């Protein structure tokens, strides 16, 4: 990829999102037909509902930060590596926002078995990013991107790591 070319605007995003949505739909289908009845947590329905709504709100906030505030489409078209804003907290905030939103939806069903889905979302994001976008970004930005990867988690938002002063 030459410096004049830019990364795909959507990359593997649609595949990542569709696969996570399909996993949730399979979980809901299994729940609906009683296959997950042993995981029912009716006694905790209200806390699950509250936490699910909180996650949905958080997901919307992360998505807005990643897409609108950062102007990510424009940055991609201009070949700019984004490492500020929400991208200081997580390298793939758009996918993370979708995973958090789907987790929030899963919580609305108050079923402990559906809480396995976030692990599958994490695996989905990790595999897809590691073998596609991260390779593209390493090729495009080299050591700058690799240094960024050492500082920021792929798909679990966390406090930015302090950079060590090297002498």
mmCIF file of C-alpha atoms in Angstrom:
data_model
loop_
_atom_site.group_PDB
_atom_site.id
_atom_site.type_symbol
_atom_site.label_atom_id
_atom_site.label_comp_id
_atom_site.label_asym_id
_atom_site.label_seq_id
_atom_site.Cartn_x
_atom_site.Cartn_y
_atom_site.Cartn_z
ATOM 1 C CA UNK A 1 0.000 0.000 0.000
ATOM 2 C CA UNK A 2 1.509 3.324 -0.987
ATOM 3 C CA UNK A 3 1.299 6.403 1.179
ATOM 4 C CA UNK A 4 -1.253 7.935 -1.230
ATOM 5 C CA UNK A 5 -3.625 5.006 -0.761
ATOM 6 C CA UNK A 6 -5.684 4.890 2.387
ATOM 7 C CA UNK A 7 -7.067 2.026 4.384
ATOM 8 C CA UNK A 8 -10.571 0.843 3.524
ATOM 9 C CA UNK A 9 -13.151 3.071 5.217
ATOM 10 C CA UNK A 10 -15.083 0.080 6.558
ATOM 11 C CA UNK A 11 -12.357 -2.563 6.578
ATOM 12 C CA UNK A 12 -13.646 -5.781 8.085
ATOM 13 C CA UNK A 13 -16.145 -3.784 10.139
ATOM 14 C CA UNK A 14 -19.278 -5.136 8.479
ATOM 15 C CA UNK A 15 -18.075 -8.724 8.941
ATOM 16 C CA UNK A 16 -17.210 -8.059 12.577
ATOM 17 C CA UNK A 17 -20.558 -6.404 13.332
ATOM 18 C CA UNK A 18 -22.649 -8.970 11.447
ATOM 19 C CA UNK A 19 -20.907 -11.867 13.170
ATOM 20 C CA UNK A 20 -21.527 -10.347 16.610
ATOM 21 C CA UNK A 21 -25.189 -9.645 15.781
ATOM 22 C CA UNK A 22 -25.615 -13.222 14.526
ATOM 23 C CA UNK A 23 -24.180 -14.546 17.796
ATOM 24 C CA UNK A 24 -26.675 -12.444 19.765
ATOM 25 C CA UNK A 25 -29.566 -13.568 17.542
ATOM 26 C CA UNK A 26 -28.594 -17.211 18.034
ATOM 27 C CA UNK A 27 -28.501 -16.608 21.794
ATOM 28 C CA UNK A 28 -31.935 -14.951 21.724
ATOM 29 C CA UNK A 29 -33.309 -17.784 19.599
ATOM 30 C CA UNK A 30 -31.960 -20.369 22.047
ATOM 31 C CA UNK A 31 -33.418 -18.369 24.959
ATOM 32 C CA UNK A 32 -36.778 -17.993 23.219
ATOM 33 C CA UNK A 33 -37.125 -21.722 22.651
ATOM 34 C CA UNK A 34 -36.166 -22.593 26.220
ATOM 35 C CA UNK A 35 -32.717 -24.014 25.562
ATOM 36 C CA UNK A 36 -31.156 -21.571 28.006
ATOM 37 C CA UNK A 37 -33.794 -21.871 30.718
ATOM 38 C CA UNK A 38 -31.244 -23.048 33.289
ATOM 39 C CA UNK A 39 -29.589 -19.627 33.136
ATOM 40 C CA UNK A 40 -32.682 -17.603 33.944
ATOM 41 C CA UNK A 41 -32.023 -14.928 36.558
ATOM 42 C CA UNK A 42 -35.531 -13.565 37.118
ATOM 43 C CA UNK A 43 -34.644 -12.506 40.643
ATOM 44 C CA UNK A 44 -32.038 -10.151 39.133
ATOM 45 C CA UNK A 45 -34.166 -8.898 36.235
ATOM 46 C CA UNK A 46 -34.194 -5.266 37.437
ATOM 47 C CA UNK A 47 -30.408 -4.987 37.993
ATOM 48 C CA UNK A 48 -29.817 -6.710 34.633
ATOM 49 C CA UNK A 49 -32.218 -4.254 32.987
ATOM 50 C CA UNK A 50 -30.558 -1.229 34.595
ATOM 51 C CA UNK A 51 -27.044 -2.407 33.732
ATOM 52 C CA UNK A 52 -28.170 -3.259 30.190
ATOM 53 C CA UNK A 53 -29.506 0.272 29.661
ATOM 54 C CA UNK A 54 -26.319 1.771 31.137
ATOM 55 C CA UNK A 55 -24.255 -0.286 28.680
ATOM 56 C CA UNK A 56 -26.424 0.845 25.770
ATOM 57 C CA UNK A 57 -25.902 4.496 26.728
ATOM 58 C CA UNK A 58 -22.160 3.913 27.161
ATOM 59 C CA UNK A 59 -21.999 2.226 23.744
ATOM 60 C CA UNK A 60 -23.691 5.178 22.056
ATOM 61 C CA UNK A 61 -21.282 7.579 23.769
ATOM 62 C CA UNK A 62 -18.223 5.552 22.687
ATOM 63 C CA UNK A 63 -19.510 5.301 19.108
ATOM 64 C CA UNK A 64 -20.141 9.061 18.928
ATOM 65 C CA UNK A 65 -16.638 9.733 20.273
ATOM 66 C CA UNK A 66 -15.056 7.307 17.796
ATOM 67 C CA UNK A 67 -16.968 8.285 14.671
ATOM 68 C CA UNK A 68 -18.290 11.825 14.991
ATOM 69 C CA UNK A 69 -15.971 13.587 17.441
ATOM 70 C CA UNK A 70 -12.831 12.027 15.965
ATOM 71 C CA UNK A 71 -14.108 12.390 12.370
ATOM 72 C CA UNK A 72 -12.653 8.958 11.684
ATOM 73 C CA UNK A 73 -13.765 8.705 8.040
ATOM 74 C CA UNK A 74 -11.955 11.940 7.191
ATOM 75 C CA UNK A 75 -8.845 10.806 9.090
ATOM 76 C CA UNK A 76 -8.777 7.496 7.187
ATOM 77 C CA UNK A 77 -9.132 9.257 3.843
ATOM 78 C CA UNK A 78 -6.248 11.570 4.805
ATOM 79 C CA UNK A 79 -4.079 8.668 5.988
ATOM 80 C CA UNK A 80 -3.957 9.959 9.549
ATOM 81 C CA UNK A 81 -3.426 7.468 12.341
ATOM 82 C CA UNK A 82 -5.833 8.408 15.117
ATOM 83 C CA UNK A 83 -4.359 7.974 18.589
ATOM 84 C CA UNK A 84 -6.188 10.654 20.560
ATOM 85 C CA UNK A 85 -9.617 11.012 22.146
ATOM 86 C CA UNK A 86 -11.360 7.688 22.677
ATOM 87 C CA UNK A 87 -8.523 6.065 20.707
ATOM 88 C CA UNK A 88 -6.298 6.700 23.750
ATOM 89 C CA UNK A 89 -8.500 4.268 25.686
ATOM 90 C CA UNK A 90 -9.047 1.516 23.105
ATOM 91 C CA UNK A 91 -7.727 0.869 19.584
ATOM 92 C CA UNK A 92 -11.036 -0.282 18.106
ATOM 93 C CA UNK A 93 -13.727 1.808 19.779
ATOM 94 C CA UNK A 94 -16.318 1.412 17.028
ATOM 95 C CA UNK A 95 -16.305 -2.376 17.289
ATOM 96 C CA UNK A 96 -16.122 -2.148 21.065
ATOM 97 C CA UNK A 97 -19.182 0.140 21.089
ATOM 98 C CA UNK A 98 -21.130 -2.421 19.059
ATOM 99 C CA UNK A 99 -20.011 -5.243 21.391
ATOM 100 C CA UNK A 100 -21.020 -3.221 24.462
ATOM 101 C CA UNK A 101 -24.418 -2.389 22.924
ATOM 102 C CA UNK A 102 -25.054 -6.049 22.089
ATOM 103 C CA UNK A 103 -24.017 -7.018 25.617
ATOM 104 C CA UNK A 104 -26.503 -4.455 26.943
ATOM 105 C CA UNK A 105 -29.224 -6.023 24.818
ATOM 106 C CA UNK A 106 -28.252 -9.510 26.036
ATOM 107 C CA UNK A 107 -28.580 -8.336 29.650
ATOM 108 C CA UNK A 108 -32.201 -7.379 29.018
ATOM 109 C CA UNK A 109 -33.015 -11.097 28.844
ATOM 110 C CA UNK A 110 -31.711 -11.710 32.398
ATOM 111 C CA UNK A 111 -30.045 -14.964 31.443
ATOM 112 C CA UNK A 112 -26.605 -15.875 32.725
ATOM 113 C CA UNK A 113 -25.831 -17.973 29.625
ATOM 114 C CA UNK A 114 -26.115 -14.908 27.412
ATOM 115 C CA UNK A 115 -23.265 -13.380 29.418
ATOM 116 C CA UNK A 116 -20.932 -15.720 27.534
ATOM 117 C CA UNK A 117 -21.546 -13.609 24.442
ATOM 118 C CA UNK A 118 -19.129 -10.794 25.407
ATOM 119 C CA UNK A 119 -16.322 -13.372 25.465
ATOM 120 C CA UNK A 120 -17.258 -14.408 21.943
ATOM 121 C CA UNK A 121 -17.426 -10.745 20.875
ATOM 122 C CA UNK A 122 -13.935 -10.202 22.287
ATOM 123 C CA UNK A 123 -12.657 -13.245 20.400
ATOM 124 C CA UNK A 124 -14.352 -12.064 17.209
ATOM 125 C CA UNK A 125 -12.835 -8.582 17.413
ATOM 126 C CA UNK A 126 -9.409 -9.924 18.374
ATOM 127 C CA UNK A 127 -9.164 -12.430 15.533
ATOM 128 C CA UNK A 128 -10.550 -10.137 12.845
ATOM 129 C CA UNK A 129 -8.437 -7.138 13.840
ATOM 130 C CA UNK A 130 -5.218 -9.075 14.387
ATOM 131 C CA UNK A 131 -5.285 -10.674 10.948
ATOM 132 C CA UNK A 132 -6.597 -7.749 8.918
ATOM 133 C CA UNK A 133 -6.642 -4.147 10.104
ATOM 134 C CA UNK A 134 -3.613 -4.448 12.356
ATOM 135 C CA UNK A 135 -1.575 -5.810 9.466
ATOM 136 C CA UNK A 136 -2.755 -2.959 7.229
ATOM 137 C CA UNK A 137 -1.987 -0.362 9.882
ATOM 138 C CA UNK A 138 1.454 -1.821 10.608
ATOM 139 C CA UNK A 139 2.272 -1.738 6.905
ATOM 140 C CA UNK A 140 0.992 1.828 6.585
ATOM 141 C CA UNK A 141 2.390 3.380 9.783
ATOM 142 C CA UNK A 142 5.166 1.006 10.865
ATOM 143 C CA UNK A 143 6.806 1.581 14.233
ATOM 144 C CA UNK A 144 4.458 4.449 15.087
ATOM 145 C CA UNK A 145 1.525 2.043 15.021
ATOM 146 C CA UNK A 146 3.429 -0.698 16.854
ATOM 147 C CA UNK A 147 4.311 1.763 19.632
ATOM 148 C CA UNK A 148 0.639 2.785 19.814
ATOM 149 C CA UNK A 149 -0.341 -0.891 20.147
ATOM 150 C CA UNK A 150 1.975 -1.238 23.154
ATOM 151 C CA UNK A 151 0.182 1.653 24.864
ATOM 152 C CA UNK A 152 -3.493 0.935 24.074
ATOM 153 C CA UNK A 153 -5.581 -2.246 24.361
ATOM 154 C CA UNK A 154 -7.143 -3.721 21.235
ATOM 155 C CA UNK A 155 -10.696 -4.181 22.478
ATOM 156 C CA UNK A 156 -10.942 -3.650 26.221
ATOM 157 C CA UNK A 157 -11.144 0.050 27.082
ATOM 158 C CA UNK A 158 -8.659 0.954 29.767
ATOM 159 C CA UNK A 159 -6.873 3.959 31.172
ATOM 160 C CA UNK A 160 -4.115 5.192 28.872
ATOM 161 C CA UNK A 161 -0.713 3.841 29.850
ATOM 162 C CA UNK A 162 1.933 6.380 30.697
ATOM 163 C CA UNK A 163 4.752 6.479 28.219
ATOM 164 C CA UNK A 164 8.125 5.640 29.683
ATOM 165 C CA UNK A 165 10.889 8.162 29.201
ATOM 166 C CA UNK A 166 13.768 6.479 27.447
ATOM 167 C CA UNK A 167 17.264 7.841 27.767
#
